Amino acid sequence: MWCFEVQVLGILSFIISLLTLSSTASYSSTLQPKADTKTINSHMIKTIQSEDGDIIDCIDLYKQPAFDHPALRNHTIQMAPSYNKAAEKNNDDINNREIRISQVWKRSGMSCPKGTIPVRRGTINSKLTTTAANIIRKTPPHHSHNNNNLSLLQTNHSKAILLTVGYRYLGAKGDIKVCYPQVEKDDDYSTSQVTLSNGDYNDYESVESGWAVNPRLYGDRQTRFFVYWTSDGSKTSGCFDLTCPGFVQTSNEIALGAAIYPTSFPHDLSYEITIYIFKDAETSNWWVEYGNRIKIGYWPGELFKELRSNADSVEWGGEVYSDRVGHTPHSSTAMGNGRFPEGMYGNSGYIKRIRIHDNSLYLKFPEWVETYTDEYNCYDVDYVGDYIADPEFYYGGPGRNPICP
């Protein structure tokens, strides 16, 4: 089984290397400072105290941190995406399904007024051991070597994903089960997301969105909604949420980094968030849609080089970061809900209604998919594509366990 997986990884690596081009960041992170809290506070119009302790500041839409990025100084904000034929023609995805989950800060009935965006106050926890740059960004990929062959395993990162490559991708969508995984250390994190990327494997551009338990970023272990971007493989550019200039938020309904409720527990009701990331054909901006109706905002095309055209790969699944990944003892930080995949029983993490948008006029299931996991003894995958109308992807695991010591 291991030999087969090594062969699959080698084939994937070869395919990706043929399909991708080396990309460079449009601007260095030295020109992308962390969002200035004092500046944000100066544009505050309203403050909301959430029952979970978060403070949400409603700030002027046109005074948000995004416009501090040098590439966006003369950017004209796009208040809504252009007409999206893919979404309109996707008959099986257009439905009246109710948005089943919300955010804790909205429980009181409070909301930010139109013309403002909700910004979670105090994103950075300065008491943690990592530097500010590593808190707002993922650590860049460094790959391990095994028998003189390059492995796809990133140092300190472990993924369990469903992958598609080989086409021009203009969007991707999925229903992600919202879980509450254990995160062992304050510097660890566990995420589940939809990711679109382009560029060389060591210097890629990507946009992603989903949920995260990330104490080093948020200061607690609640499950929170996030967006993330980078233009150079997280070496010097990009960040989570609004912690650096870049992402332009337009919605007053969703706060980036705010806690999600309710969350799913094994053998109980499953709760999902629907994430759709798509490229605007007229502006080259990459939009994030939440729950089939809320257009949260976008990453401007000016941030990227390769992604200004299209993505060349899409991933759905989970990721764990810990300095104990790949070591013994392994981290006990969980992925998904901490359970190994159990197929259609649904007691692990999962992503359903998996869709991509390519050159066709509608959202569809990908022509080709492949599962991949860095450490199948720690975090595994299970793709269910036979005998069901719509394929489903299950993933996750506990990290450290008797077969992952």
mmCIF file of C-alpha atoms in Angstrom:
data_model
loop_
_atom_site.group_PDB
_atom_site.id
_atom_site.type_symbol
_atom_site.label_atom_id
_atom_site.label_comp_id
_atom_site.label_asym_id
_atom_site.label_seq_id
_atom_site.Cartn_x
_atom_site.Cartn_y
_atom_site.Cartn_z
ATOM 1 C CA MET A 1 0.000 0.000 0.000
ATOM 2 C CA TRP A 2 2.828 2.374 0.874
ATOM 3 C CA CYS A 3 4.602 1.677 -2.428
ATOM 4 C CA PHE A 4 1.396 2.413 -4.309
ATOM 5 C CA GLU A 5 1.007 5.724 -2.474
ATOM 6 C CA VAL A 6 4.597 6.707 -3.272
ATOM 7 C CA GLN A 7 3.931 5.986 -6.950
ATOM 8 C CA VAL A 8 0.755 8.070 -6.853
ATOM 9 C CA LEU A 9 2.623 10.952 -5.208
ATOM 10 C CA GLY A 10 5.339 10.771 -7.829
ATOM 11 C CA ILE A 11 2.776 10.875 -10.635
ATOM 12 C CA LEU A 12 0.952 13.793 -9.000
ATOM 13 C CA SER A 13 4.195 15.687 -8.520
ATOM 14 C CA PHE A 14 5.103 15.144 -12.182
ATOM 15 C CA ILE A 15 1.670 16.237 -13.409
ATOM 16 C CA ILE A 16 1.713 19.350 -11.235
ATOM 17 C CA SER A 17 5.217 20.304 -12.365
ATOM 18 C CA LEU A 18 4.121 20.086 -16.005
ATOM 19 C CA LEU A 19 0.966 22.085 -15.463
ATOM 20 C CA THR A 20 2.369 24.880 -13.337
ATOM 21 C CA LEU A 21 4.635 27.795 -13.981
ATOM 22 C CA SER A 22 6.933 29.499 -11.580
ATOM 23 C CA SER A 23 5.248 32.554 -10.098
ATOM 24 C CA THR A 24 6.580 35.483 -8.163
ATOM 25 C CA ALA A 25 4.838 37.687 -5.651
ATOM 26 C CA SER A 26 3.663 40.965 -7.083
ATOM 27 C CA TYR A 27 4.720 42.760 -3.930
ATOM 28 C CA SER A 28 6.970 41.780 -1.044
ATOM 29 C CA SER A 29 5.589 41.412 2.459
ATOM 30 C CA THR A 30 7.757 44.353 3.441
ATOM 31 C CA LEU A 31 5.071 46.317 1.623
ATOM 32 C CA GLN A 32 2.297 44.361 3.319
ATOM 33 C CA PRO A 33 2.352 45.356 6.986
ATOM 34 C CA LYS A 34 0.017 43.910 9.563
ATOM 35 C CA ALA A 35 -3.282 45.737 9.708
ATOM 36 C CA ASP A 36 -2.962 48.830 11.909
ATOM 37 C CA THR A 37 -5.308 48.459 14.884
ATOM 38 C CA LYS A 38 -5.196 52.170 15.692
ATOM 39 C CA THR A 39 -6.203 53.049 12.134
ATOM 40 C CA ILE A 40 -9.065 50.548 12.243
ATOM 41 C CA ASN A 41 -10.289 51.976 15.536
ATOM 42 C CA SER A 42 -10.240 55.492 14.117
ATOM 43 C CA HIS A 43 -12.754 54.422 11.458
ATOM 44 C CA MET A 44 -15.002 52.581 13.920
ATOM 45 C CA ILE A 45 -18.693 53.454 13.671
ATOM 46 C CA LYS A 46 -20.202 50.901 16.049
ATOM 47 C CA THR A 47 -18.955 48.278 18.514
ATOM 48 C CA ILE A 48 -20.661 44.970 19.332
ATOM 49 C CA GLN A 49 -19.789 42.871 22.396
ATOM 50 C CA SER A 50 -20.203 39.187 21.594
ATOM 51 C CA GLU A 51 -21.283 36.708 24.267
ATOM 52 C CA ASP A 52 -18.104 34.662 23.659
ATOM 53 C CA GLY A 53 -15.881 37.619 24.554
ATOM 54 C CA ASP A 54 -15.160 38.851 21.026
ATOM 55 C CA ILE A 55 -15.471 42.529 20.259
ATOM 56 C CA ILE A 56 -16.698 43.316 16.751
ATOM 57 C CA ASP A 57 -15.997 46.783 15.390
ATOM 58 C CA CYS A 58 -18.132 48.024 12.520
ATOM 59 C CA ILE A 59 -15.775 50.127 10.399
ATOM 60 C CA ASP A 60 -16.278 52.236 7.309
ATOM 61 C CA LEU A 61 -16.297 49.995 4.234
ATOM 62 C CA TYR A 62 -13.983 52.356 2.376
ATOM 63 C CA LYS A 63 -11.502 52.625 5.271
ATOM 64 C CA GLN A 64 -10.760 48.909 5.678
ATOM 65 C CA PRO A 65 -7.179 47.572 5.872
ATOM 66 C CA ALA A 66 -7.114 46.214 2.292
ATOM 67 C CA PHE A 67 -6.417 49.596 0.782
ATOM 68 C CA ASP A 68 -3.133 49.959 2.657
ATOM 69 C CA HIS A 69 -1.634 47.474 0.190
ATOM 70 C CA PRO A 70 0.530 49.322 -2.372
ATOM 71 C CA ALA A 71 -1.124 47.490 -5.261
ATOM 72 C CA LEU A 72 -4.567 48.663 -4.119
ATOM 73 C CA ARG A 73 -3.967 52.352 -3.514
ATOM 74 C CA ASN A 74 -6.022 53.245 -6.598
ATOM 75 C CA HIS A 75 -8.295 50.214 -6.456
ATOM 76 C CA THR A 76 -12.001 50.803 -7.141
ATOM 77 C CA ILE A 77 -14.044 48.641 -4.814
ATOM 78 C CA GLN A 78 -16.379 46.135 -6.479
ATOM 79 C CA MET A 79 -19.538 45.999 -4.407
ATOM 80 C CA ALA A 80 -20.951 42.876 -6.046
ATOM 81 C CA PRO A 81 -19.622 40.252 -8.465
ATOM 82 C CA SER A 82 -20.528 40.365 -12.121
ATOM 83 C CA TYR A 83 -23.221 38.035 -13.389
ATOM 84 C CA ASN A 84 -22.089 34.484 -12.721
ATOM 85 C CA LYS A 85 -23.403 32.165 -15.433
ATOM 86 C CA ALA A 86 -21.880 29.112 -13.771
ATOM 87 C CA ALA A 87 -23.922 29.595 -10.600
ATOM 88 C CA GLU A 88 -27.102 30.470 -12.485
ATOM 89 C CA LYS A 89 -26.917 27.379 -14.693
ATOM 90 C CA ASN A 90 -26.008 25.019 -11.893
ATOM 91 C CA ASN A 91 -29.535 23.738 -11.344
ATOM 92 C CA ASP A 92 -28.648 21.115 -8.741
ATOM 93 C CA ASP A 93 -26.857 23.690 -6.577
ATOM 94 C CA ILE A 94 -29.611 26.301 -6.715
ATOM 95 C CA ASN A 95 -32.001 25.379 -3.964
ATOM 96 C CA ASN A 96 -33.816 26.800 -1.019
ATOM 97 C CA ARG A 97 -31.583 25.106 1.517
ATOM 98 C CA GLU A 98 -31.579 27.179 4.639
ATOM 99 C CA ILE A 99 -28.359 28.517 6.085
ATOM 100 C CA ARG A 100 -28.154 26.356 9.184
ATOM 101 C CA ILE A 101 -25.278 27.990 10.991
ATOM 102 C CA SER A 102 -24.319 31.496 11.919
ATOM 103 C CA GLN A 103 -21.715 33.295 14.051
ATOM 104 C CA VAL A 104 -21.763 33.761 17.803
ATOM 105 C CA TRP A 105 -21.534 37.562 17.694
ATOM 106 C CA LYS A 106 -24.911 37.726 15.901
ATOM 107 C CA ARG A 107 -26.817 35.791 18.561
ATOM 108 C CA SER A 108 -27.783 38.969 20.376
ATOM 109 C CA GLY A 109 -29.531 40.260 17.269
ATOM 110 C CA MET A 110 -26.972 43.020 16.786
ATOM 111 C CA SER A 111 -25.576 43.747 13.334
ATOM 112 C CA CYS A 112 -23.297 46.181 11.566
ATOM 113 C CA PRO A 113 -25.040 48.895 9.566
ATOM 114 C CA LYS A 114 -24.856 49.053 5.791
ATOM 115 C CA GLY A 115 -21.762 50.817 4.547
ATOM 116 C CA THR A 116 -19.612 49.134 7.222
ATOM 117 C CA ILE A 117 -17.885 45.771 7.638
ATOM 118 C CA PRO A 118 -17.547 43.773 10.890
ATOM 119 C CA VAL A 119 -13.920 43.438 12.019
ATOM 120 C CA ARG A 120 -12.981 41.223 14.953
ATOM 121 C CA ARG A 121 -10.824 43.152 17.406
ATOM 122 C CA GLY A 122 -7.582 41.794 18.879
ATOM 123 C CA THR A 123 -6.711 39.142 16.316
ATOM 124 C CA ILE A 124 -3.066 38.828 17.361
ATOM 125 C CA ASN A 125 -2.188 37.171 20.680
ATOM 126 C CA SER A 126 1.254 38.655 21.377
ATOM 127 C CA LYS A 127 1.952 36.270 24.271
ATOM 128 C CA LEU A 128 2.433 33.256 22.005
ATOM 129 C CA THR A 129 5.889 32.058 21.057
ATOM 130 C CA THR A 130 5.725 32.521 17.282
ATOM 131 C CA THR A 131 6.595 35.798 15.575
ATOM 132 C CA ALA A 132 3.910 38.140 14.292
ATOM 133 C CA ALA A 133 4.669 37.172 10.696
ATOM 134 C CA ASN A 134 4.156 33.476 11.463
ATOM 135 C CA ILE A 135 0.955 34.200 13.349
ATOM 136 C CA ILE A 136 -0.811 35.961 10.487
ATOM 137 C CA ARG A 137 0.652 33.689 7.784
ATOM 138 C CA LYS A 138 1.167 29.986 7.381
ATOM 139 C CA THR A 139 4.752 28.835 7.542
ATOM 140 C CA PRO A 140 6.193 28.410 4.025
ATOM 141 C CA PRO A 141 6.530 24.908 2.591
ATOM 142 C CA HIS A 142 9.797 23.072 3.194
ATOM 143 C CA HIS A 143 9.799 19.495 1.960
ATOM 144 C CA SER A 144 11.384 16.462 3.527
ATOM 145 C CA HIS A 145 13.584 14.004 1.636
ATOM 146 C CA ASN A 146 13.264 10.248 1.738
ATOM 147 C CA ASN A 147 15.839 8.038 0.000
ATOM 148 C CA ASN A 148 17.022 11.029 -2.033
ATOM 149 C CA ASN A 149 13.511 11.557 -3.428
ATOM 150 C CA LEU A 150 11.587 14.734 -2.734
ATOM 151 C CA SER A 151 8.490 14.099 -0.647
ATOM 152 C CA LEU A 152 5.348 16.224 -0.813
ATOM 153 C CA LEU A 153 5.264 16.295 3.001
ATOM 154 C CA GLN A 154 5.743 19.853 4.205
ATOM 155 C CA THR A 155 7.747 20.302 7.383
ATOM 156 C CA ASN A 156 5.312 20.875 10.251
ATOM 157 C CA HIS A 157 2.271 20.508 7.960
ATOM 158 C CA SER A 158 0.074 17.462 7.348
ATOM 159 C CA LYS A 159 -2.726 17.379 4.772
ATOM 160 C CA ALA A 160 -5.564 14.985 3.933
ATOM 161 C CA ILE A 161 -7.194 16.220 0.743
ATOM 162 C CA LEU A 162 -9.147 15.538 -2.413
ATOM 163 C CA LEU A 163 -7.231 17.011 -5.359
ATOM 164 C CA THR A 164 -8.036 17.858 -8.975
ATOM 165 C CA VAL A 165 -5.619 19.203 -11.608
ATOM 166 C CA GLY A 166 -5.436 19.441 -15.381
ATOM 167 C CA TYR A 167 -7.891 22.209 -16.282
ATOM 168 C CA ARG A 168 -8.365 25.957 -16.032
ATOM 169 C CA TYR A 169 -10.325 26.350 -12.800
ATOM 170 C CA LEU A 170 -12.389 29.496 -12.337
ATOM 171 C CA GLY A 171 -14.146 28.444 -9.172
ATOM 172 C CA ALA A 172 -14.669 25.691 -6.589
ATOM 173 C CA LYS A 173 -17.347 24.887 -4.050
ATOM 174 C CA GLY A 174 -18.092 22.504 -1.210
ATOM 175 C CA ASP A 175 -20.242 21.876 1.863
ATOM 176 C CA ILE A 176 -17.785 21.527 4.753
ATOM 177 C CA LYS A 177 -18.826 19.833 7.985
ATOM 178 C CA VAL A 178 -18.053 22.196 10.871
ATOM 179 C CA CYS A 179 -16.159 20.393 13.631
ATOM 180 C CA TYR A 180 -14.454 21.139 16.932
ATOM 181 C CA PRO A 181 -11.070 19.369 16.821
ATOM 182 C CA GLN A 182 -8.640 19.160 19.709
ATOM 183 C CA VAL A 183 -5.605 21.399 19.198
ATOM 184 C CA GLU A 184 -2.773 20.332 21.454
ATOM 185 C CA LYS A 185 -0.448 23.351 21.601
ATOM 186 C CA ASP A 186 -1.053 27.065 21.329
ATOM 187 C CA ASP A 187 1.146 27.229 18.242
ATOM 188 C CA ASP A 188 -0.732 24.396 16.460
ATOM 189 C CA TYR A 189 -3.750 24.792 14.238
ATOM 190 C CA SER A 190 -6.297 22.630 12.412
ATOM 191 C CA THR A 191 -8.224 23.813 9.345
ATOM 192 C CA SER A 192 -10.734 22.494 6.829
ATOM 193 C CA GLN A 193 -11.092 24.414 3.592
ATOM 194 C CA VAL A 194 -11.527 24.803 -0.154
ATOM 195 C CA THR A 195 -8.312 25.948 -1.875
ATOM 196 C CA LEU A 196 -7.556 27.115 -5.416
ATOM 197 C CA SER A 197 -3.938 27.621 -6.448
ATOM 198 C CA ASN A 198 -1.582 28.214 -9.338
ATOM 199 C CA GLY A 199 2.179 28.409 -9.740
ATOM 200 C CA ASP A 200 5.258 26.423 -8.823
ATOM 201 C CA TYR A 201 4.859 24.063 -5.851
ATOM 202 C CA ASN A 202 7.423 25.988 -3.807
ATOM 203 C CA ASP A 203 6.247 29.450 -4.855
ATOM 204 C CA TYR A 204 2.530 29.071 -5.439
ATOM 205 C CA GLU A 205 -0.346 31.532 -5.346
ATOM 206 C CA SER A 206 -3.488 30.439 -3.532
ATOM 207 C CA VAL A 207 -6.820 31.557 -2.130
ATOM 208 C CA GLU A 208 -8.737 29.499 0.413
ATOM 209 C CA SER A 209 -11.632 29.635 2.836
ATOM 210 C CA GLY A 210 -13.202 27.399 5.466
ATOM 211 C CA TRP A 211 -13.036 26.970 9.234
ATOM 212 C CA ALA A 212 -10.096 26.864 11.625
ATOM 213 C CA VAL A 213 -9.162 26.222 15.236
ATOM 214 C CA ASN A 214 -6.080 28.393 15.518
ATOM 215 C CA PRO A 215 -5.163 29.547 19.044
ATOM 216 C CA ARG A 216 -1.948 31.252 17.934
ATOM 217 C CA LEU A 217 -4.004 33.528 15.676
ATOM 218 C CA TYR A 218 -7.308 33.908 17.532
ATOM 219 C CA GLY A 219 -6.260 33.429 21.162
ATOM 220 C CA ASP A 220 -8.655 30.545 21.911
ATOM 221 C CA ARG A 221 -9.793 27.151 20.623
ATOM 222 C CA GLN A 222 -13.143 28.034 19.128
ATOM 223 C CA THR A 223 -14.002 26.991 15.571
ATOM 224 C CA ARG A 224 -13.848 30.121 13.439
ATOM 225 C CA PHE A 225 -14.527 31.102 9.835
ATOM 226 C CA PHE A 226 -11.465 32.233 7.884
ATOM 227 C CA VAL A 227 -10.118 33.319 4.513
ATOM 228 C CA TYR A 228 -6.465 33.063 3.498
ATOM 229 C CA TRP A 229 -4.248 34.080 0.574
ATOM 230 C CA THR A 230 -0.634 34.119 -0.536
ATOM 231 C CA SER A 231 1.190 35.085 -3.729
ATOM 232 C CA ASP A 232 4.509 33.329 -3.016
ATOM 233 C CA GLY A 233 3.892 30.116 -1.093
ATOM 234 C CA SER A 234 3.484 32.035 2.206
ATOM 235 C CA LYS A 235 7.156 33.048 2.249
ATOM 236 C CA THR A 236 6.594 36.791 2.471
ATOM 237 C CA SER A 237 3.044 37.542 1.319
ATOM 238 C CA GLY A 238 -0.503 36.960 2.431
ATOM 239 C CA CYS A 239 -2.322 36.310 5.681
ATOM 240 C CA PHE A 240 -5.460 35.096 7.404
ATOM 241 C CA ASP A 241 -8.564 37.280 7.315
ATOM 242 C CA LEU A 242 -7.874 41.036 7.544
ATOM 243 C CA THR A 243 -4.611 40.788 9.497
ATOM 244 C CA CYS A 244 -2.738 42.299 6.554
ATOM 245 C CA PRO A 245 -3.846 44.432 3.602
ATOM 246 C CA GLY A 246 -5.226 42.420 0.707
ATOM 247 C CA PHE A 247 -8.720 40.933 1.099
ATOM 248 C CA VAL A 248 -11.503 43.418 0.340
ATOM 249 C CA GLN A 249 -14.643 42.779 2.393
ATOM 250 C CA THR A 250 -18.018 44.020 1.147
ATOM 251 C CA SER A 251 -20.531 42.215 3.390
ATOM 252 C CA ASN A 252 -21.748 43.542 6.750
ATOM 253 C CA GLU A 253 -23.137 40.116 7.727
ATOM 254 C CA ILE A 254 -20.068 37.921 8.338
ATOM 255 C CA ALA A 255 -17.011 38.744 10.478
ATOM 256 C CA LEU A 256 -13.792 37.095 9.338
ATOM 257 C CA GLY A 257 -12.267 35.161 12.227
ATOM 258 C CA ALA A 258 -15.495 35.102 14.247
ATOM 259 C CA ALA A 259 -16.687 31.909 15.951
ATOM 260 C CA ILE A 260 -19.151 29.638 14.161
ATOM 261 C CA TYR A 261 -22.140 28.010 15.838
ATOM 262 C CA PRO A 262 -23.355 25.357 16.128
ATOM 263 C CA THR A 263 -20.592 22.822 15.508
ATOM 264 C CA SER A 264 -20.898 19.107 14.768
ATOM 265 C CA PHE A 265 -20.122 16.297 17.194
ATOM 266 C CA PRO A 266 -19.830 12.548 16.446
ATOM 267 C CA HIS A 267 -23.156 10.646 16.402
ATOM 268 C CA ASP A 268 -25.061 13.939 16.526
ATOM 269 C CA LEU A 269 -26.464 16.357 13.963
ATOM 270 C CA SER A 270 -23.998 17.524 11.314
ATOM 271 C CA TYR A 271 -23.704 21.231 10.571
ATOM 272 C CA GLU A 272 -22.092 22.574 7.408
ATOM 273 C CA ILE A 273 -20.838 25.767 5.871
ATOM 274 C CA THR A 274 -21.060 26.142 2.106
ATOM 275 C CA ILE A 275 -17.997 27.830 0.620
ATOM 276 C CA TYR A 276 -17.803 28.955 -3.005
ATOM 277 C CA ILE A 277 -14.693 30.724 -4.306
ATOM 278 C CA PHE A 278 -14.928 32.008 -7.883
ATOM 279 C CA LYS A 279 -13.173 34.358 -10.272
ATOM 280 C CA ASP A 280 -15.030 37.368 -11.621
ATOM 281 C CA ALA A 281 -14.645 37.246 -15.411
ATOM 282 C CA GLU A 282 -14.743 41.020 -15.786
ATOM 283 C CA THR A 283 -12.429 42.135 -12.968
ATOM 284 C CA SER A 284 -10.241 39.037 -12.258
ATOM 285 C CA ASN A 285 -11.145 39.394 -8.577
ATOM 286 C CA TRP A 286 -11.595 36.138 -6.614
ATOM 287 C CA TRP A 287 -14.864 36.237 -4.655
ATOM 288 C CA VAL A 288 -15.858 34.262 -1.552
ATOM 289 C CA GLU A 289 -19.501 33.264 -1.153
ATOM 290 C CA TYR A 290 -20.779 31.910 2.159
ATOM 291 C CA GLY A 291 -23.910 29.801 2.525
ATOM 292 C CA ASN A 292 -25.191 30.042 -1.066
ATOM 293 C CA ARG A 293 -26.058 33.708 -0.797
ATOM 294 C CA ILE A 294 -23.643 35.962 1.152
ATOM 295 C CA LYS A 295 -20.910 37.457 -1.018
ATOM 296 C CA ILE A 296 -18.363 38.245 1.687
ATOM 297 C CA GLY A 297 -15.738 39.989 -0.420
ATOM 298 C CA TYR A 298 -12.813 39.275 -2.710
ATOM 299 C CA TRP A 299 -9.088 39.092 -3.267
ATOM 300 C CA PRO A 300 -8.274 41.689 -5.967
ATOM 301 C CA GLY A 301 -6.600 40.399 -9.100
ATOM 302 C CA GLU A 302 -3.809 42.924 -8.533
ATOM 303 C CA LEU A 303 -2.450 40.711 -5.738
ATOM 304 C CA PHE A 304 -1.539 37.909 -8.127
ATOM 305 C CA LYS A 305 0.247 37.004 -11.323
ATOM 306 C CA GLU A 306 -0.857 33.452 -12.238
ATOM 307 C CA LEU A 307 -4.227 33.591 -10.465
ATOM 308 C CA ARG A 308 -5.194 36.646 -12.478
ATOM 309 C CA SER A 309 -5.858 34.158 -15.251
ATOM 310 C CA ASN A 310 -7.051 30.996 -13.492
ATOM 311 C CA ALA A 311 -6.221 28.316 -10.939
ATOM 312 C CA ASP A 312 -4.629 25.081 -12.118
ATOM 313 C CA SER A 313 -5.452 22.941 -9.075
ATOM 314 C CA VAL A 314 -8.198 22.669 -6.468
ATOM 315 C CA GLU A 315 -8.074 21.017 -3.043
ATOM 316 C CA TRP A 316 -10.812 20.110 -0.592
ATOM 317 C CA GLY A 317 -9.922 18.812 2.871
ATOM 318 C CA GLY A 318 -8.003 19.342 6.071
ATOM 319 C CA GLU A 319 -4.618 20.581 7.219
ATOM 320 C CA VAL A 320 -2.811 20.399 10.565
ATOM 321 C CA TYR A 321 0.146 22.526 11.534
ATOM 322 C CA SER A 322 2.394 21.517 14.440
ATOM 323 C CA ASP A 323 6.123 21.319 15.110
ATOM 324 C CA ARG A 324 5.448 17.672 16.084
ATOM 325 C CA VAL A 325 4.183 16.652 12.609
ATOM 326 C CA GLY A 326 6.524 14.016 11.204
ATOM 327 C CA HIS A 327 8.193 13.453 14.586
ATOM 328 C CA THR A 328 7.856 11.005 17.465
ATOM 329 C CA PRO A 329 5.885 11.563 19.582
ATOM 330 C CA HIS A 330 3.508 12.961 16.983
ATOM 331 C CA SER A 331 1.200 15.873 17.686
ATOM 332 C CA SER A 332 -2.210 14.998 19.101
ATOM 333 C CA THR A 333 -3.748 17.947 17.254
ATOM 334 C CA ALA A 334 -6.758 16.500 15.430
ATOM 335 C CA MET A 335 -8.036 17.024 11.905
ATOM 336 C CA GLY A 336 -11.736 17.197 11.090
ATOM 337 C CA ASN A 337 -13.445 16.029 14.271
ATOM 338 C CA GLY A 338 -10.540 13.807 15.309
ATOM 339 C CA ARG A 339 -11.992 10.569 13.956
ATOM 340 C CA PHE A 340 -10.637 8.524 11.065
ATOM 341 C CA PRO A 341 -12.910 8.471 7.986
ATOM 342 C CA GLU A 342 -15.842 6.108 8.229
ATOM 343 C CA GLY A 343 -17.221 6.511 4.749
ATOM 344 C CA MET A 344 -20.909 7.224 4.472
ATOM 345 C CA TYR A 345 -21.495 6.848 8.218
ATOM 346 C CA GLY A 346 -20.521 10.516 8.363
ATOM 347 C CA ASN A 347 -18.869 10.438 11.792
ATOM 348 C CA SER A 348 -15.617 12.008 10.571
ATOM 349 C CA GLY A 349 -14.940 15.304 8.836
ATOM 350 C CA TYR A 350 -16.404 15.510 5.337
ATOM 351 C CA ILE A 351 -16.987 17.718 2.319
ATOM 352 C CA LYS A 352 -20.034 17.163 0.116
ATOM 353 C CA ARG A 353 -21.515 18.727 -3.042
ATOM 354 C CA ILE A 354 -17.998 19.079 -4.424
ATOM 355 C CA ARG A 355 -18.019 21.327 -7.486
ATOM 356 C CA ILE A 356 -15.638 23.120 -9.820
ATOM 357 C CA HIS A 357 -16.145 25.761 -12.481
ATOM 358 C CA ASP A 358 -13.927 25.378 -15.539
ATOM 359 C CA ASN A 359 -14.578 26.624 -19.077
ATOM 360 C CA SER A 360 -18.075 25.186 -19.102
ATOM 361 C CA LEU A 361 -21.158 27.233 -18.354
ATOM 362 C CA TYR A 362 -22.082 25.485 -15.130
ATOM 363 C CA LEU A 363 -20.664 24.160 -11.876
ATOM 364 C CA LYS A 364 -19.958 20.445 -12.051
ATOM 365 C CA PHE A 365 -18.149 17.612 -10.355
ATOM 366 C CA PRO A 366 -14.484 17.468 -11.493
ATOM 367 C CA GLU A 367 -13.526 15.259 -14.439
ATOM 368 C CA TRP A 368 -10.732 13.681 -12.367
ATOM 369 C CA VAL A 369 -9.992 13.561 -8.633
ATOM 370 C CA GLU A 370 -7.380 11.862 -6.478
ATOM 371 C CA THR A 371 -7.078 11.531 -2.708
ATOM 372 C CA TYR A 372 -3.837 12.360 -0.948
ATOM 373 C CA THR A 373 -2.675 12.227 2.658
ATOM 374 C CA ASP A 374 0.738 13.027 4.086
ATOM 375 C CA GLU A 375 0.385 10.637 7.042
ATOM 376 C CA TYR A 376 -2.347 8.041 6.569
ATOM 377 C CA ASN A 377 -1.683 6.554 10.019
ATOM 378 C CA CYS A 378 -2.385 9.945 11.595
ATOM 379 C CA TYR A 379 -4.919 11.556 9.247
ATOM 380 C CA ASP A 380 -6.616 9.465 6.577
ATOM 381 C CA VAL A 381 -8.950 9.951 3.588
ATOM 382 C CA ASP A 382 -11.916 8.088 2.105
ATOM 383 C CA TYR A 383 -13.503 9.045 -1.214
ATOM 384 C CA VAL A 384 -16.980 7.610 -1.812
ATOM 385 C CA GLY A 385 -17.855 7.844 -5.486
ATOM 386 C CA ASP A 386 -19.725 4.644 -6.303
ATOM 387 C CA TYR A 387 -23.424 3.877 -5.935
ATOM 388 C CA ILE A 388 -24.352 7.381 -4.817
ATOM 389 C CA ALA A 389 -25.703 10.294 -6.842
ATOM 390 C CA ASP A 390 -23.141 12.796 -5.585
ATOM 391 C CA PRO A 391 -19.586 11.746 -4.548
ATOM 392 C CA GLU A 392 -18.484 12.574 -0.996
ATOM 393 C CA PHE A 393 -15.078 13.035 0.591
ATOM 394 C CA TYR A 394 -14.330 11.992 4.184
ATOM 395 C CA TYR A 395 -11.101 12.846 5.996
ATOM 396 C CA GLY A 396 -9.452 13.434 9.348
ATOM 397 C CA GLY A 397 -7.933 11.687 12.304
ATOM 398 C CA PRO A 398 -6.636 12.118 15.857
ATOM 399 C CA GLY A 399 -2.969 12.662 15.121
ATOM 400 C CA ARG A 400 -1.028 10.729 17.753
ATOM 401 C CA ASN A 401 -2.512 7.238 18.292
ATOM 402 C CA PRO A 402 -1.194 3.639 18.518
ATOM 403 C CA ILE A 403 -0.416 3.535 14.773
ATOM 404 C CA CYS A 404 0.871 7.137 14.721
ATOM 405 C CA PRO A 405 3.135 7.147 17.792
#
